[in-house]
PDB file of C-alpha atoms and ligand atoms in Angstrom:
ATOM      1  CA  MET X  34     -80.431  26.068  -4.080  1.00 75.00           C
ATOM      2  CA  PRO X  35     -81.161  29.202  -6.101  1.00 94.00           C
ATOM      3  CA  HIS X  36     -84.207  29.136  -8.351  1.00 96.00           C
ATOM      4  CA  GLU X  37     -83.568  28.841 -12.079  1.00 97.00           C
ATOM      5  CA  LEU X  38     -85.432  30.175 -15.092  1.00 98.00           C
ATOM      6  CA  PRO X  39     -87.152  27.200 -16.735  1.00 97.00           C
ATOM      7  CA  PRO X  40     -86.664  27.079 -20.518  1.00 97.00           C
ATOM      8  CA  LEU X  41     -89.722  27.697 -22.684  1.00 97.00           C
ATOM      9  CA  PRO X  42     -91.236  24.283 -23.539  1.00 96.00           C
ATOM     10  CA  TYR X  43     -91.484  25.309 -27.236  1.00 98.00           C
ATOM     11  CA  ALA X  44     -89.799  27.701 -29.677  1.00 98.00           C
ATOM     12  CA  TYR X  45     -90.179  31.461 -29.212  1.00 98.00           C
ATOM     13  CA  ASP X  46     -92.158  31.704 -32.457  1.00 98.00           C
ATOM     14  CA  ALA X  47     -94.251  28.563 -31.841  1.00 98.00           C
ATOM     15  CA  LEU X  48     -97.367  30.471 -30.766  1.00 98.00           C
ATOM     16  CA  GLU X  49     -97.415  32.765 -33.816  1.00 98.00           C
ATOM     17  CA  PRO X  50     -99.618  34.425 -34.972  1.00 97.00           C
ATOM     18  CA  HIS X  51    -101.485  34.537 -31.642  1.00 97.00           C
ATOM     19  CA  ILE X  52     -98.440  35.506 -29.559  1.00 98.00           C
ATOM     20  CA  ASP X  53     -95.517  36.986 -31.487  1.00 98.00           C
ATOM     21  CA  GLU X  54     -91.886  35.894 -31.187  1.00 98.00           C
ATOM     22  CA  GLN X  55     -90.544  39.254 -29.997  1.00 98.00           C
ATOM     23  CA  THR X  56     -93.075  39.401 -27.153  1.00 98.00           C
ATOM     24  CA  MET X  57     -92.155  35.862 -26.111  1.00 98.00           C
ATOM     25  CA  ARG X  58     -88.425  36.663 -26.081  1.00 98.00           C
ATOM     26  CA  VAL X  59     -88.852  39.817 -24.000  1.00 98.00           C
ATOM     27  CA  HIS X  60     -91.443  38.207 -21.750  1.00 98.00           C
ATOM     28  CA  HIS X  61     -89.523  35.013 -20.982  1.00 98.00           C
ATOM     29  CA  ASP X  62     -85.882  36.113 -21.215  1.00 98.00           C
ATOM     30  CA  LEU X  63     -86.228  39.495 -19.495  1.00 98.00           C
ATOM     31  CA  HIS X  64     -89.413  39.643 -17.424  1.00 97.00           C
ATOM     32  CA  HIS X  65     -89.555  36.065 -16.139  1.00 98.00           C
ATOM     33  CA  ALA X  66     -85.778  36.028 -15.630  1.00 98.00           C
ATOM     34  CA  GLY X  67     -86.160  39.184 -13.550  1.00 98.00           C
ATOM     35  CA  TYR X  68     -88.617  37.487 -11.199  1.00 97.00           C
ATOM     36  CA  VAL X  69     -86.251  34.549 -10.703  1.00 98.00           C
ATOM     37  CA  LYS X  70     -83.383  36.917  -9.940  1.00 98.00           C
ATOM     38  CA  GLY X  71     -85.555  38.939  -7.544  1.00 97.00           C
ATOM     39  CA  LEU X  72     -86.774  35.808  -5.751  1.00 96.00           C
ATOM     40  CA  ASN X  73     -83.209  34.562  -5.248  1.00 98.00           C
ATOM     41  CA  ALA X  74     -82.139  37.978  -3.934  1.00 98.00           C
ATOM     42  CA  ALA X  75     -85.044  38.107  -1.479  1.00 97.00           C
ATOM     43  CA  GLU X  76     -84.317  34.615  -0.150  1.00 96.00           C
ATOM     44  CA  GLN X  77     -80.628  35.450   0.209  1.00 98.00           C
ATOM     45  CA  ARG X  78     -81.345  38.667   2.120  1.00 98.00           C
ATOM     46  CA  LEU X  79     -83.820  36.877   4.407  1.00 97.00           C
ATOM     47  CA  LEU X  80     -81.160  34.232   5.107  1.00 97.00           C
ATOM     48  CA  GLU X  81     -78.677  36.994   5.981  1.00 98.00           C
ATOM     49  CA  ALA X  82     -81.260  38.647   8.245  1.00 98.00           C
ATOM     50  CA  ARG X  83     -81.764  35.395  10.166  1.00 97.00           C
ATOM     51  CA  GLN X  84     -78.012  34.955  10.511  1.00 98.00           C
ATOM     52  CA  SER X  85     -77.359  38.495  11.704  1.00 98.00           C
ATOM     53  CA  GLY X  86     -80.554  38.912  13.698  1.00 98.00           C
ATOM     54  CA  ASP X  87     -81.114  42.242  11.932  1.00 98.00           C
ATOM     55  CA  PHE X  88     -84.741  42.221  10.803  1.00 96.00           C
ATOM     56  CA  SER X  89     -84.991  45.967  10.180  1.00 98.00           C
ATOM     57  CA  LEU X  90     -85.799  45.378   6.481  1.00 97.00           C
ATOM     58  CA  ILE X  91     -88.113  42.401   7.036  1.00 95.00           C
ATOM     59  CA  LYS X  92     -91.122  44.185   5.533  1.00 95.00           C
ATOM     60  CA  HIS X  93     -89.256  45.064   2.360  1.00 97.00           C
ATOM     61  CA  TRP X  94     -87.776  41.604   1.752  1.00 96.00           C
ATOM     62  CA  SER X  95     -91.027  39.847   2.629  1.00 94.00           C
ATOM     63  CA  ARG X  96     -92.793  41.947  -0.019  1.00 94.00           C
ATOM     64  CA  GLU X  97     -90.011  41.193  -2.511  1.00 95.00           C
ATOM     65  CA  LEU X  98     -90.366  37.483  -1.758  1.00 94.00           C
ATOM     66  CA  ALA X  99     -94.141  37.555  -2.389  1.00 94.00           C
ATOM     67  CA  PHE X 100     -93.854  39.682  -5.543  1.00 95.00           C
ATOM     68  CA  HIS X 101     -91.002  37.859  -7.275  1.00 95.00           C
ATOM     69  CA  GLY X 102     -91.926  34.402  -5.984  1.00 94.00           C
ATOM     70  CA  SER X 103     -95.496  34.740  -7.227  1.00 95.00           C
ATOM     71  CA  GLY X 104     -94.270  36.134 -10.548  1.00 96.00           C
ATOM     72  CA  HIS X 105     -91.915  33.193 -11.004  1.00 96.00           C
ATOM     73  CA  ALA X 106     -94.562  30.588 -10.119  1.00 95.00           C
ATOM     74  CA  LEU X 107     -97.296  32.049 -12.322  1.00 96.00           C
ATOM     75  CA  HIS X 108     -95.036  32.544 -15.364  1.00 97.00           C
ATOM     76  CA  ALA X 109     -93.839  28.935 -15.127  1.00 96.00           C
ATOM     77  CA  LEU X 110     -97.517  27.900 -15.003  1.00 97.00           C
ATOM     78  CA  PHE X 111     -98.443  30.216 -17.899  1.00 98.00           C
ATOM     79  CA  TRP X 112     -95.757  28.835 -20.273  1.00 98.00           C
ATOM     80  CA  SER X 113     -96.822  25.293 -19.425  1.00 97.00           C
ATOM     81  CA  ASN X 114    -100.518  26.111 -19.991  1.00 98.00           C
ATOM     82  CA  LEU X 115     -99.828  27.172 -23.594  1.00 98.00           C
ATOM     83  CA  SER X 116     -98.865  25.007 -26.543  1.00 98.00           C
ATOM     84  CA  PRO X 117     -98.827  25.296 -30.333  1.00 97.00           C
ATOM     85  CA  ASP X 118    -100.493  21.899 -30.690  1.00 95.00           C
ATOM     86  CA  GLY X 119    -102.280  21.223 -27.403  1.00 95.00           C
ATOM     87  CA  LEU X 120    -105.733  19.895 -26.541  1.00 96.00           C
ATOM     88  CA  ARG X 121    -108.109  22.772 -27.370  1.00 96.00           C
ATOM     89  CA  GLU X 122    -110.982  21.880 -25.031  1.00 97.00           C
ATOM     90  CA  PRO X 123    -111.049  20.386 -21.519  1.00 98.00           C
ATOM     91  CA  SER X 124    -111.622  16.640 -21.228  1.00 97.00           C
ATOM     92  CA  GLY X 125    -111.961  13.979 -18.537  1.00 97.00           C
ATOM     93  CA  GLY X 126    -112.234  14.960 -14.885  1.00 97.00           C
ATOM     94  CA  LEU X 127    -111.546  18.628 -15.557  1.00 98.00           C
ATOM     95  CA  ALA X 128    -114.331  18.798 -18.141  1.00 98.00           C
ATOM     96  CA  GLU X 129    -116.741  17.226 -15.644  1.00 98.00           C
ATOM     97  CA  ALA X 130    -115.693  19.658 -12.898  1.00 98.00           C
ATOM     98  CA  ILE X 131    -116.104  22.632 -15.239  1.00 98.00           C
ATOM     99  CA  GLN X 132    -119.602  21.409 -16.167  1.00 98.00           C
ATOM    100  CA  ARG X 133    -120.428  20.979 -12.464  1.00 98.00           C
ATOM    101  CA  ASP X 134    -119.098  24.330 -11.242  1.00 98.00           C
ATOM    102  CA  PHE X 135    -119.682  26.667 -14.208  1.00 98.00           C
ATOM    103  CA  GLY X 136    -122.589  25.024 -16.049  1.00 98.00           C
ATOM    104  CA  SER X 137    -120.662  24.503 -19.288  1.00 98.00           C
ATOM    105  CA  TYR X 138    -117.241  24.964 -20.868  1.00 98.00           C
ATOM    106  CA  GLU X 139    -118.596  27.884 -22.913  1.00 98.00           C
ATOM    107  CA  ALA X 140    -119.808  29.623 -19.747  1.00 98.00           C
ATOM    108  CA  ALA X 141    -116.454  29.058 -18.020  1.00 98.00           C
ATOM    109  CA  LYS X 142    -114.566  30.361 -21.054  1.00 98.00           C
ATOM    110  CA  SER X 143    -116.798  33.452 -21.233  1.00 98.00           C
ATOM    111  CA  GLN X 144    -116.205  34.176 -17.549  1.00 98.00           C
ATOM    112  CA  LEU X 145    -112.445  33.615 -17.920  1.00 98.00           C
ATOM    113  CA  GLN X 146    -112.309  35.955 -20.915  1.00 98.00           C
ATOM    114  CA  ALA X 147    -114.349  38.669 -19.162  1.00 98.00           C
ATOM    115  CA  ALA X 148    -112.255  38.317 -16.010  1.00 97.00           C
ATOM    116  CA  ALA X 149    -108.992  38.644 -17.959  1.00 97.00           C
ATOM    117  CA  VAL X 150    -110.196  41.806 -19.698  1.00 97.00           C
ATOM    118  CA  ALA X 151    -111.469  43.296 -16.424  1.00 96.00           C
ATOM    119  CA  VAL X 152    -108.306  42.873 -14.302  1.00 94.00           C
ATOM    120  CA  GLU X 153    -107.407  46.344 -13.036  1.00 90.00           C
ATOM    121  CA  GLY X 154    -103.922  47.348 -14.153  1.00 89.00           C
ATOM    122  CA  SER X 155    -101.356  44.530 -14.200  1.00 93.00           C
ATOM    123  CA  GLY X 156    -102.397  41.051 -13.214  1.00 96.00           C
ATOM    124  CA  TRP X 157    -103.726  37.641 -14.092  1.00 97.00           C
ATOM    125  CA  ALA X 158    -106.945  35.748 -14.669  1.00 97.00           C
ATOM    126  CA  ILE X 159    -106.600  32.382 -12.944  1.00 97.00           C
ATOM    127  CA  LEU X 160    -108.626  29.190 -13.025  1.00 98.00           C
ATOM    128  CA  ALA X 161    -108.066  27.563  -9.646  1.00 97.00           C
ATOM    129  CA  ARG X 162    -109.283  24.675  -7.519  1.00 97.00           C
ATOM    130  CA  HIS X 163    -110.175  25.721  -3.979  1.00 96.00           C
ATOM    131  CA  GLU X 164    -108.796  22.931  -1.799  1.00 93.00           C
ATOM    132  CA  PRO X 165    -111.124  23.194   1.225  1.00 92.00           C
ATOM    133  CA  THR X 166    -114.246  22.793  -0.966  1.00 96.00           C
ATOM    134  CA  GLY X 167    -112.865  21.119  -4.103  1.00 96.00           C
ATOM    135  CA  LEU X 168    -114.676  23.708  -6.243  1.00 97.00           C
ATOM    136  CA  LEU X 169    -113.261  25.415  -9.330  1.00 98.00           C
ATOM    137  CA  GLU X 170    -113.191  29.217  -9.406  1.00 98.00           C
ATOM    138  CA  ILE X 171    -111.878  32.029 -11.586  1.00 97.00           C
ATOM    139  CA  LEU X 172    -109.850  34.744  -9.859  1.00 96.00           C
ATOM    140  CA  THR X 173    -108.621  38.139 -11.043  1.00 95.00           C
ATOM    141  CA  VAL X 174    -105.299  38.654  -9.293  1.00 94.00           C
ATOM    142  CA  GLU X 175    -103.689  42.102  -9.304  1.00 92.00           C
ATOM    143  CA  LYS X 176     -99.928  42.187  -9.750  1.00 91.00           C
ATOM    144  CA  HIS X 177     -99.156  38.587  -8.657  1.00 87.00           C
ATOM    145  CA  GLN X 178     -99.819  38.621  -4.986  1.00 81.00           C
ATOM    146  CA  ASP X 179    -102.924  40.755  -4.429  1.00 86.00           C
ATOM    147  CA  LEU X 180    -106.454  39.278  -4.305  1.00 81.00           C
ATOM    148  CA  ALA X 181    -105.087  35.740  -4.228  1.00 82.00           C
ATOM    149  CA  HIS X 182    -107.338  33.232  -2.486  1.00 82.00           C
ATOM    150  CA  TRP X 183    -105.564  31.185   0.170  1.00 83.00           C
ATOM    151  CA  GLY X 184    -106.172  27.487  -0.246  1.00 83.00           C
ATOM    152  CA  SER X 185    -106.609  27.656  -4.009  1.00 90.00           C
ATOM    153  CA  VAL X 186    -104.336  25.776  -6.402  1.00 95.00           C
ATOM    154  CA  PRO X 187    -103.864  27.604  -9.722  1.00 96.00           C
ATOM    155  CA  LEU X 188    -104.526  25.384 -12.754  1.00 97.00           C
ATOM    156  CA  LEU X 189    -104.496  27.938 -15.578  1.00 97.00           C
ATOM    157  CA  ALA X 190    -102.998  31.429 -15.523  1.00 97.00           C
ATOM    158  CA  LEU X 191    -103.568  34.081 -18.188  1.00 97.00           C
ATOM    159  CA  ASP X 192    -101.004  36.887 -18.066  1.00 97.00           C
ATOM    160  CA  VAL X 193    -102.639  40.270 -18.703  1.00 96.00           C
ATOM    161  CA  TRP X 194     -99.706  42.499 -17.762  1.00 96.00           C
ATOM    162  CA  GLU X 195     -99.048  44.926 -20.619  1.00 96.00           C
ATOM    163  CA  HIS X 196     -95.656  43.270 -21.288  1.00 96.00           C
ATOM    164  CA  ALA X 197     -97.594  40.134 -22.310  1.00 97.00           C
ATOM    165  CA  TYR X 198     -99.276  41.833 -25.287  1.00 97.00           C
ATOM    166  CA  TYR X 199     -98.342  45.468 -25.836  1.00 96.00           C
ATOM    167  CA  LEU X 200     -95.825  44.984 -28.673  1.00 96.00           C
ATOM    168  CA  LYS X 201     -98.428  43.297 -30.875  1.00 97.00           C
ATOM    169  CA  TYR X 202    -101.797  44.355 -29.471  1.00 97.00           C
ATOM    170  CA  GLN X 203    -101.031  47.764 -27.850  1.00 96.00           C
ATOM    171  CA  ASN X 204    -104.066  48.662 -25.707  1.00 95.00           C
ATOM    172  CA  ARG X 205    -106.338  46.021 -27.251  1.00 97.00           C
ATOM    173  CA  ARG X 206    -106.276  43.607 -24.333  1.00 96.00           C
ATOM    174  CA  GLY X 207    -109.519  41.969 -25.472  1.00 97.00           C
ATOM    175  CA  ASP X 208    -107.933  40.989 -28.806  1.00 97.00           C
ATOM    176  CA  TYR X 209    -104.933  39.514 -26.969  1.00 98.00           C
ATOM    177  CA  VAL X 210    -107.153  37.564 -24.561  1.00 97.00           C
ATOM    178  CA  ARG X 211    -109.140  36.051 -27.446  1.00 97.00           C
ATOM    179  CA  ALA X 212    -105.830  35.131 -29.138  1.00 97.00           C
ATOM    180  CA  VAL X 213    -104.190  33.540 -26.108  1.00 97.00           C
ATOM    181  CA  LEU X 214    -107.314  31.458 -25.484  1.00 97.00           C
ATOM    182  CA  ASN X 215    -106.647  29.861 -28.898  1.00 97.00           C
ATOM    183  CA  VAL X 216    -103.361  28.380 -27.694  1.00 97.00           C
ATOM    184  CA  ILE X 217    -104.356  26.969 -24.298  1.00 97.00           C
ATOM    185  CA  ASP X 218    -103.326  23.343 -23.818  1.00 98.00           C
ATOM    186  CA  TRP X 219    -106.237  21.891 -21.848  1.00 97.00           C
ATOM    187  CA  ALA X 220    -104.333  18.617 -21.453  1.00 98.00           C
ATOM    188  CA  ASP X 221    -101.867  20.490 -19.224  1.00 98.00           C
ATOM    189  CA  VAL X 222    -104.687  22.127 -17.256  1.00 98.00           C
ATOM    190  CA  GLY X 223    -106.457  18.773 -16.915  1.00 97.00           C
ATOM    191  CA  ALA X 224    -103.313  17.055 -15.616  1.00 98.00           C
ATOM    192  CA  ARG X 225    -102.911  19.801 -13.003  1.00 97.00           C
ATOM    193  CA  TYR X 226    -106.553  19.316 -12.003  1.00 98.00           C
ATOM    194  CA  GLN X 227    -106.078  15.553 -11.565  1.00 97.00           C
ATOM    195  CA  ALA X 228    -102.945  16.157  -9.486  1.00 97.00           C
ATOM    196  CA  ALA X 229    -104.890  18.584  -7.253  1.00 96.00           C
ATOM    197  CA  VAL X 230    -107.763  16.131  -6.796  1.00 95.00           C
ATOM    198  CA  GLY X 231    -105.223  13.460  -5.855  1.00 91.00           C
TER     199      GLY X 231
HETATM  200 MN1  MN3 C 865     -95.764  38.350 -17.539  1.00 64.26          MN
END
């Protein structure tokens, strides 16, 4: 079954003025769609390689799989993490885990914001739960696939690729990061945390 582009769970202009409609249209309809298309192509070519026994391009298609597959997964997470009318602070089990592992919500938010601004080039700031230890952590992932931490389940992803903010914020990534933090739906993040805890 080929992968499909999930529809945005709200209108393109729903996150205004923090995230503008034109950015959302380009980001979802062109960029995210491109990752879905690339993931399907990589899976198809890997299937053909298994059928023919010709693995001469295995390195290329494996890299394409990691790049487009990670892009698809993290964009789907990112759209779901945002909402025009979501819960604006963590609650329940997630709030307790944030207190335990970061000291306070304010400290976690400060670290998340600093991490998002500091990502080198294109990438993501990600709040994740590390399965082997059960601890929360904040990662700065370059592109989608570099500096990932095996065993960690992403709960919240902040897109800091230039396509996520350049139309409205140009080079002011810090302004964009402050804005996107205003539209996080912590109910979504909390539900993902509870699912990870099991
Ligand atoms: Mn993006």
